[in-house]
Coordinates of C-alpha atoms in Angstrom, one line a residue:
M1 CA -7.3 -21.6 24.7
S2 CA -5.8 -19.7 27.6
A3 CA -6.9 -16.2 28.3
L4 CA -5.5 -13.7 25.8
H5 CA -3.8 -10.4 26.6
I6 CA -2.1 -7.8 24.5
E7 CA 1.5 -6.6 24.9
V8 CA 2.6 -3.5 23.1
V9 CA 6.3 -3.2 22.0
R10 CA 8.3 -1.1 19.6
P11 CA 9.1 -2.8 16.3
Q12 CA 12.8 -2.6 16.9
D13 CA 12.4 -4.4 20.2
L14 CA 10.8 -7.5 18.6
T15 CA 13.0 -10.5 19.2
P16 CA 14.1 -12.7 16.4
A17 CA 11.7 -15.4 17.6
R18 CA 8.8 -12.9 17.4
L19 CA 9.8 -11.7 14.0
Q20 CA 9.9 -15.3 12.8
R21 CA 6.5 -16.0 14.4
W22 CA 4.9 -12.9 12.7
A23 CA 6.3 -14.1 9.4
E24 CA 5.0 -17.6 10.0
L25 CA 1.5 -16.3 10.8
Q26 CA 1.5 -14.1 7.8
S27 CA 2.4 -17.1 5.5
Q28 CA -0.3 -19.3 7.0
Q29 CA -3.2 -16.9 6.2
T30 CA -5.8 -18.4 3.8
D31 CA -6.6 -15.0 2.4
A32 CA -3.9 -14.1 -0.1
A33 CA -4.4 -10.4 0.7
Y34 CA -2.5 -11.0 3.9
D35 CA 0.7 -11.6 1.9
S36 CA 0.9 -7.8 1.5
P37 CA 4.3 -6.3 2.4
F38 CA 2.4 -3.7 4.5
L39 CA 1.3 -6.4 6.9
S40 CA 4.8 -7.8 7.4
P41 CA 7.1 -7.0 10.4
H42 CA 9.6 -5.5 8.0
W43 CA 7.2 -2.6 7.1
A44 CA 6.7 -1.6 10.8
R45 CA 10.4 -1.7 11.4
A46 CA 11.2 0.3 8.3
V47 CA 8.7 3.0 9.2
E48 CA 10.0 3.2 12.7
R49 CA 13.6 3.5 11.6
A50 CA 12.6 6.3 9.2
Q51 CA 10.7 8.2 11.8
A52 CA 13.2 7.6 14.6
R53 CA 14.1 10.6 16.7
T54 CA 16.6 11.1 19.5
G55 CA 15.3 10.4 23.0
G56 CA 12.4 8.1 22.0
G57 CA 9.3 9.5 23.7
A58 CA 5.7 8.3 24.1
R59 CA 4.8 8.6 20.4
G60 CA 5.7 6.4 17.5
V61 CA 5.2 3.1 15.8
R62 CA 4.1 0.3 18.1
V63 CA 3.1 -3.3 17.7
A64 CA 0.2 -4.9 19.5
V65 CA 1.1 -8.5 20.2
V66 CA -1.8 -10.8 21.1
T67 CA -0.5 -13.6 23.3
D68 CA -1.8 -16.3 25.6
G69 CA 1.4 -16.3 27.6
A70 CA 2.7 -19.4 26.0
Q71 CA 2.9 -18.2 22.4
D72 CA 2.2 -15.2 20.3
L73 CA -1.0 -15.4 18.3
G74 CA -1.3 -12.1 16.5
F75 CA 0.5 -8.9 15.5
M76 CA -0.7 -5.5 14.4
A77 CA 1.3 -2.3 13.9
A78 CA 0.0 1.2 14.4
H79 CA 1.4 4.7 14.9
V80 CA 0.4 6.1 18.3
G81 CA 0.3 9.8 18.9
G82 CA -1.7 11.7 21.4
A83 CA -5.3 10.5 21.7
T84 CA -5.4 8.6 18.5
A85 CA -3.6 5.9 16.5
L86 CA -3.2 5.6 12.8
P87 CA -1.8 3.0 10.4
A88 CA 1.9 2.7 10.7
G89 CA 3.4 4.7 7.8
A90 CA 0.1 6.4 6.9
P91 CA -0.6 7.7 4.3
F92 CA 1.8 5.4 2.5
C93 CA 0.3 2.3 4.1
D94 CA -2.1 0.6 1.7
Y95 CA -3.3 -2.2 3.9
Q96 CA -4.0 -2.7 7.6
G97 CA -5.1 -5.7 9.6
L98 CA -4.4 -8.1 12.5
V99 CA -2.1 -11.0 11.4
A100 CA -3.3 -13.7 13.6
A101 CA -3.5 -17.5 14.1
P102 CA -6.8 -19.2 13.1
G103 CA -9.5 -19.0 15.7
V104 CA -8.0 -16.1 17.6
E105 CA -10.8 -13.9 19.0
I106 CA -9.9 -10.5 20.4
D107 CA -11.9 -7.3 20.9
A108 CA -10.8 -4.5 18.6
R109 CA -11.4 -2.1 21.5
A110 CA -9.0 -4.1 23.6
I111 CA -6.3 -3.3 21.0
V112 CA -7.2 0.4 21.2
S113 CA -7.0 0.3 25.0
A114 CA -3.7 -1.6 24.9
L115 CA -2.2 1.1 22.7
R116 CA -3.3 3.7 25.3
V117 CA -5.3 5.8 22.9
Q118 CA -8.9 6.7 22.6
R119 CA -9.4 5.8 19.0
L120 CA -7.7 3.9 16.1
D121 CA -8.5 5.2 12.6
F122 CA -8.0 3.1 9.5
C123 CA -8.3 3.6 5.8
H124 CA -7.6 0.2 4.1
M125 CA -8.6 -2.4 6.7
L126 CA -8.9 -6.1 5.8
D127 CA -12.0 -6.4 7.8
D128 CA -14.1 -9.3 6.3
S129 CA -13.1 -11.3 9.4
G130 CA -11.2 -10.7 12.6
P131 CA -11.7 -8.1 15.3
F132 CA -12.3 -5.1 13.0
Q133 CA -15.3 -6.7 11.3
G134 CA -18.3 -4.3 11.6
F135 CA -16.3 -1.2 12.3
S136 CA -16.0 0.1 8.7
H137 CA -18.0 3.1 7.6
G138 CA -17.4 2.4 3.9
E139 CA -15.6 0.3 1.5
S140 CA -13.3 0.6 -1.5
V141 CA -11.7 -2.0 -3.9
S142 CA -8.1 -2.8 -4.4
Y143 CA -7.4 -4.4 -7.8
V144 CA -5.1 -7.4 -8.0
V145 CA -3.5 -9.4 -10.8
E146 CA -3.0 -13.1 -10.0
I147 CA -0.6 -14.1 -12.8
G148 CA -1.4 -17.9 -12.5
E149 CA 0.6 -20.4 -14.5
S150 CA 2.2 -17.8 -16.8
Y151 CA 1.8 -14.4 -18.4
E152 CA 0.4 -16.0 -21.5
A153 CA -2.2 -17.8 -19.6
Y154 CA -3.2 -14.6 -17.8
A155 CA -3.3 -12.7 -21.1
A156 CA -5.5 -15.4 -22.6
E157 CA -7.8 -15.2 -19.6
R158 CA -8.1 -11.4 -20.1
R159 CA -8.9 -11.8 -23.8
A160 CA -11.6 -14.3 -22.9
A161 CA -13.1 -11.8 -20.5
G162 CA -13.4 -9.3 -23.4
V163 CA -10.5 -7.1 -22.2
G164 CA -8.4 -5.7 -25.1
L165 CA -6.0 -3.6 -23.0
L166 CA -3.0 -5.9 -23.4
K167 CA -3.6 -6.2 -27.2
D168 CA -3.6 -2.4 -27.3
C169 CA -0.3 -2.3 -25.3
D170 CA 1.3 -4.6 -27.9
K171 CA 0.2 -2.2 -30.7
K172 CA 1.5 0.8 -28.9
R173 CA 4.8 -0.9 -28.1
R174 CA 5.3 -1.7 -31.8
K175 CA 4.5 1.8 -32.8
A176 CA 6.8 3.3 -30.2
E177 CA 9.6 1.0 -31.4
R178 CA 9.1 2.1 -35.0
E179 CA 8.8 5.8 -34.4
L180 CA 10.7 6.5 -31.2
G181 CA 13.4 3.9 -30.8
E182 CA 14.1 0.8 -28.7
V183 CA 11.8 0.0 -25.8
V184 CA 13.9 -1.2 -22.9
F185 CA 12.5 -2.7 -19.6
T186 CA 14.7 -2.9 -16.5
A187 CA 13.7 -4.7 -13.3
F188 CA 15.3 -3.8 -10.0
N189 CA 16.9 -0.8 -11.5
R190 CA 19.5 0.7 -9.1
S191 CA 19.9 4.0 -10.9
S192 CA 19.7 6.8 -8.4
S193 CA 19.0 9.3 -11.2
D194 CA 16.0 7.3 -12.4
Y195 CA 14.7 7.0 -8.8
D196 CA 15.1 10.8 -8.3
Q197 CA 13.2 11.4 -11.6
L198 CA 10.3 9.3 -10.4
I199 CA 10.1 11.3 -7.2
A200 CA 10.3 14.5 -9.1
W201 CA 7.4 13.4 -11.4
K202 CA 5.3 12.5 -8.4
R203 CA 5.9 15.8 -6.7
A204 CA 5.0 17.6 -9.9
Q205 CA 1.7 15.6 -10.1
L206 CA 0.8 16.6 -6.5
R207 CA 1.5 20.3 -7.3
A208 CA -0.5 20.2 -10.5
T209 CA -3.5 18.8 -8.7
G210 CA -3.3 21.1 -5.7
Q211 CA -2.4 18.3 -3.2
F212 CA -0.1 18.4 -0.2
D213 CA 3.5 17.3 -1.1
L214 CA 3.7 13.8 0.5
F215 CA 7.5 14.0 0.1
Q216 CA 8.0 17.2 2.1
P217 CA 8.2 15.6 5.5
G218 CA 11.7 14.2 6.1
W219 CA 10.6 10.8 7.3
T220 CA 8.8 10.0 4.0
R221 CA 11.9 10.7 1.9
R222 CA 14.0 8.6 4.3
L223 CA 11.5 5.7 4.2
L224 CA 11.4 5.6 0.4
A225 CA 15.2 6.0 0.1
D226 CA 15.8 3.3 2.7
L227 CA 13.5 0.8 0.9
F228 CA 14.9 1.6 -2.5
E229 CA 18.4 1.0 -1.2
S230 CA 17.5 -2.2 0.6
R231 CA 19.2 -5.4 -0.5
D232 CA 17.0 -7.6 1.7
P233 CA 15.8 -10.5 -0.5
D234 CA 12.6 -10.7 1.5
F235 CA 11.5 -7.1 1.6
G236 CA 12.1 -3.7 0.1
A237 CA 11.2 -1.5 -2.8
A238 CA 11.9 -2.4 -6.4
L239 CA 12.4 0.2 -9.1
F240 CA 11.1 -0.8 -12.5
T241 CA 11.7 1.4 -15.5
L242 CA 10.9 1.7 -19.2
H243 CA 13.2 3.6 -21.5
I244 CA 12.1 4.5 -25.1
G245 CA 14.7 5.7 -27.5
G246 CA 17.2 6.0 -24.7
K247 CA 15.0 8.3 -22.6
L248 CA 13.3 7.4 -19.3
A249 CA 9.6 7.1 -20.3
A250 CA 8.1 5.5 -17.1
A251 CA 9.1 4.5 -13.6
H252 CA 7.4 2.5 -10.9
L253 CA 8.6 2.0 -7.3
H254 CA 6.8 -1.1 -6.0
L255 CA 6.9 -2.7 -2.5
R256 CA 7.8 -6.4 -2.5
S257 CA 7.4 -9.2 0.0
G258 CA 6.7 -12.9 -0.1
R259 CA 4.9 -13.6 -3.4
T260 CA 3.5 -10.1 -3.8
I261 CA 4.6 -7.0 -5.6
H262 CA 2.5 -4.0 -4.5
G263 CA 2.0 -1.1 -7.0
W264 CA 3.1 1.9 -5.0
L265 CA 4.5 5.0 -6.8
I266 CA 4.0 5.2 -10.6
A267 CA 4.7 8.0 -13.0
H268 CA 5.7 8.6 -16.6
N269 CA 7.4 11.2 -18.8
P270 CA 4.7 13.4 -20.4
E271 CA 6.8 13.5 -23.6
F272 CA 5.7 9.8 -24.2
E273 CA 2.0 10.2 -23.2
R274 CA 0.7 8.9 -26.5
S275 CA 2.6 5.6 -26.0
S276 CA 1.1 4.9 -22.6
P277 CA 4.5 4.0 -21.1
G278 CA 3.1 3.4 -17.7
L279 CA 0.8 0.6 -19.1
L280 CA 3.7 -0.8 -21.1
L281 CA 5.7 -1.0 -18.0
F282 CA 3.0 -2.8 -16.1
Q283 CA 2.8 -5.3 -19.0
D284 CA 6.6 -5.9 -18.8
I285 CA 6.4 -6.4 -15.1
L286 CA 3.8 -9.1 -15.5
R287 CA 5.8 -10.8 -18.1
W288 CA 8.9 -10.6 -15.9
M289 CA 7.1 -12.2 -13.0
D290 CA 7.0 -15.5 -15.0
T291 CA 10.7 -16.0 -14.0
T292 CA 10.4 -14.9 -10.4
P293 CA 8.8 -16.2 -7.1
Y294 CA 6.3 -13.4 -7.4
S295 CA 2.8 -14.4 -8.5
R296 CA 0.6 -11.5 -7.4
L297 CA 0.7 -7.9 -8.5
D298 CA -1.5 -5.7 -6.3
L299 CA -2.5 -2.5 -8.1
G300 CA -3.9 -1.0 -4.9
A301 CA -7.1 1.0 -4.5
G302 CA -8.4 3.6 -6.9
D303 CA -11.1 3.2 -9.5
Y304 CA -9.1 3.5 -12.7
R305 CA -9.9 1.9 -15.9
F306 CA -6.5 0.3 -16.4
K307 CA -6.7 -1.3 -12.9
R308 CA -10.1 -2.7 -13.6
E309 CA -9.0 -4.2 -16.9
L310 CA -5.7 -5.6 -15.8
A311 CA -7.1 -7.1 -12.6
N312 CA -8.6 -10.6 -12.3
A313 CA -9.1 -10.4 -8.6
E314 CA -10.3 -7.8 -6.0
V315 CA -9.7 -7.1 -2.4
R316 CA -12.3 -5.1 -0.4
V317 CA -11.0 -2.8 2.2
G318 CA -12.8 -0.6 4.7
H319 CA -12.3 2.8 6.2
G320 CA -13.5 3.7 9.6
F321 CA -12.4 3.7 13.2
V322 CA -12.5 1.8 16.5
G323 CA -12.7 3.8 19.8
V324 CA -13.4 3.6 23.4
L325 CA -16.0 6.0 24.9
S326 CA -14.1 9.3 24.8
P327 CA -14.1 12.8 23.3
A328 CA -11.9 11.6 20.4
T329 CA -14.4 8.8 19.6
L330 CA -17.4 11.1 19.8
L331 CA -15.7 13.6 17.5
R332 CA -15.1 11.0 14.9
Q333 CA -18.7 9.7 15.1
A334 CA -19.9 13.2 14.5
A335 CA -17.7 13.6 11.5
Y336 CA -18.9 10.4 9.9
S337 CA -22.5 11.4 10.7
L338 CA -22.0 14.6 8.8
R339 CA -20.3 12.7 6.0
R340 CA -23.2 10.2 5.6
A341 CA -25.8 13.0 5.7
A342 CA -23.9 14.9 2.9
E343 CA -23.4 11.8 0.8
A344 CA -27.2 11.1 1.0
L345 CA -28.1 14.4 -0.5
P346 CA -28.5 14.8 -4.3
L347 CA -25.8 17.5 -4.6
G348 CA -23.5 15.8 -7.1
A349 CA -19.8 16.4 -6.4
A350 CA -20.7 18.6 -3.5
S351 CA -21.9 15.6 -1.6
E352 CA -18.4 14.1 -1.6
L353 CA -16.8 17.2 0.0
P354 CA -17.0 16.0 3.6
G355 CA -15.4 12.7 2.7
K356 CA -12.6 14.4 0.8
A357 CA -12.0 16.7 3.6
M358 CA -11.7 13.8 6.1
R359 CA -9.3 12.0 3.9
R360 CA -7.2 15.1 3.4
V361 CA -7.0 15.8 7.1
D362 CA -6.1 12.1 7.9
R363 CA -3.4 12.3 5.3
L364 CA -1.9 15.4 6.9
R365 CA -2.2 13.8 10.3
G366 CA -0.2 10.8 9.2
L367 CA 2.5 12.9 7.5
R368 CA 2.9 15.2 10.6
S369 CA 2.7 12.5 13.2
A370 CA 6.4 11.7 13.3

């Protein structure tokens, strides 16, 4: 193989040939996790459009293109700002990784240097192989439903595994129909009012839990609205809703690409809490997938019981950083050292405070980076 080098370009400057090559490499991955919409060229371009500002400038979404001069062999998007880089679209980006041809070997630090930053931080890196292997400082699990031959086959597999969640959903659905009215599922709902209600529910959740409003920065609202309004058959956001007795009971906005639907924003009407409308909606989506090209529902990270019980596959993702020798790298190393020391102490919930503080700061950095 010829010597590799890295070219850095804006997503909007990717030629049609490069967009096609990126999509080809993504479809050729043996690891199904790489089918994620967050790893497609469409995600990087959508984020850049939402964050676009007049005059351009040195900051923004960039794509590192690994090439041997004859052909492109790998693509990875990141948001470059100041001394550090973050995942493109953070904190809304649920997967990161280099989409590359088999056998490509490139130093992760070379990617950092090509981006002209001191450090690249990541939170959900697919790092079992490739250049970022060994740079994680911890792992989490994303839960996935592989629907297989059909919903019925999947449901039978869950029953055989001793999971009664879907049976419970059937009971709650019948009870809701008897007592509250007709239960109606809608896929690819285009109702603006239902979309607005989902966002309002999510913002209320953030306020109630004392978290920063992820929808306050203008670019996040633009990104979500653009993806909801997209009519691109290969990429966009799909709104799924459940109405009970004529009222909106639950709404999900999921990202879609290839064979995968990625669970993204989910919320429900507190009035229907006892009916578990969010779970009923997940069940309807899985049934609906029987008649579509989609075969994989990624529920994302987060150790929730419903995710563990619905999932029949897992994806391990890492959080950490890659840096060249620099003040920014030394600062991050010190932060992780403090975090590890705290987590090793028998202080209960207090041991988790440094990790929570790091995640909060990184979330705010992502939101304010555009």
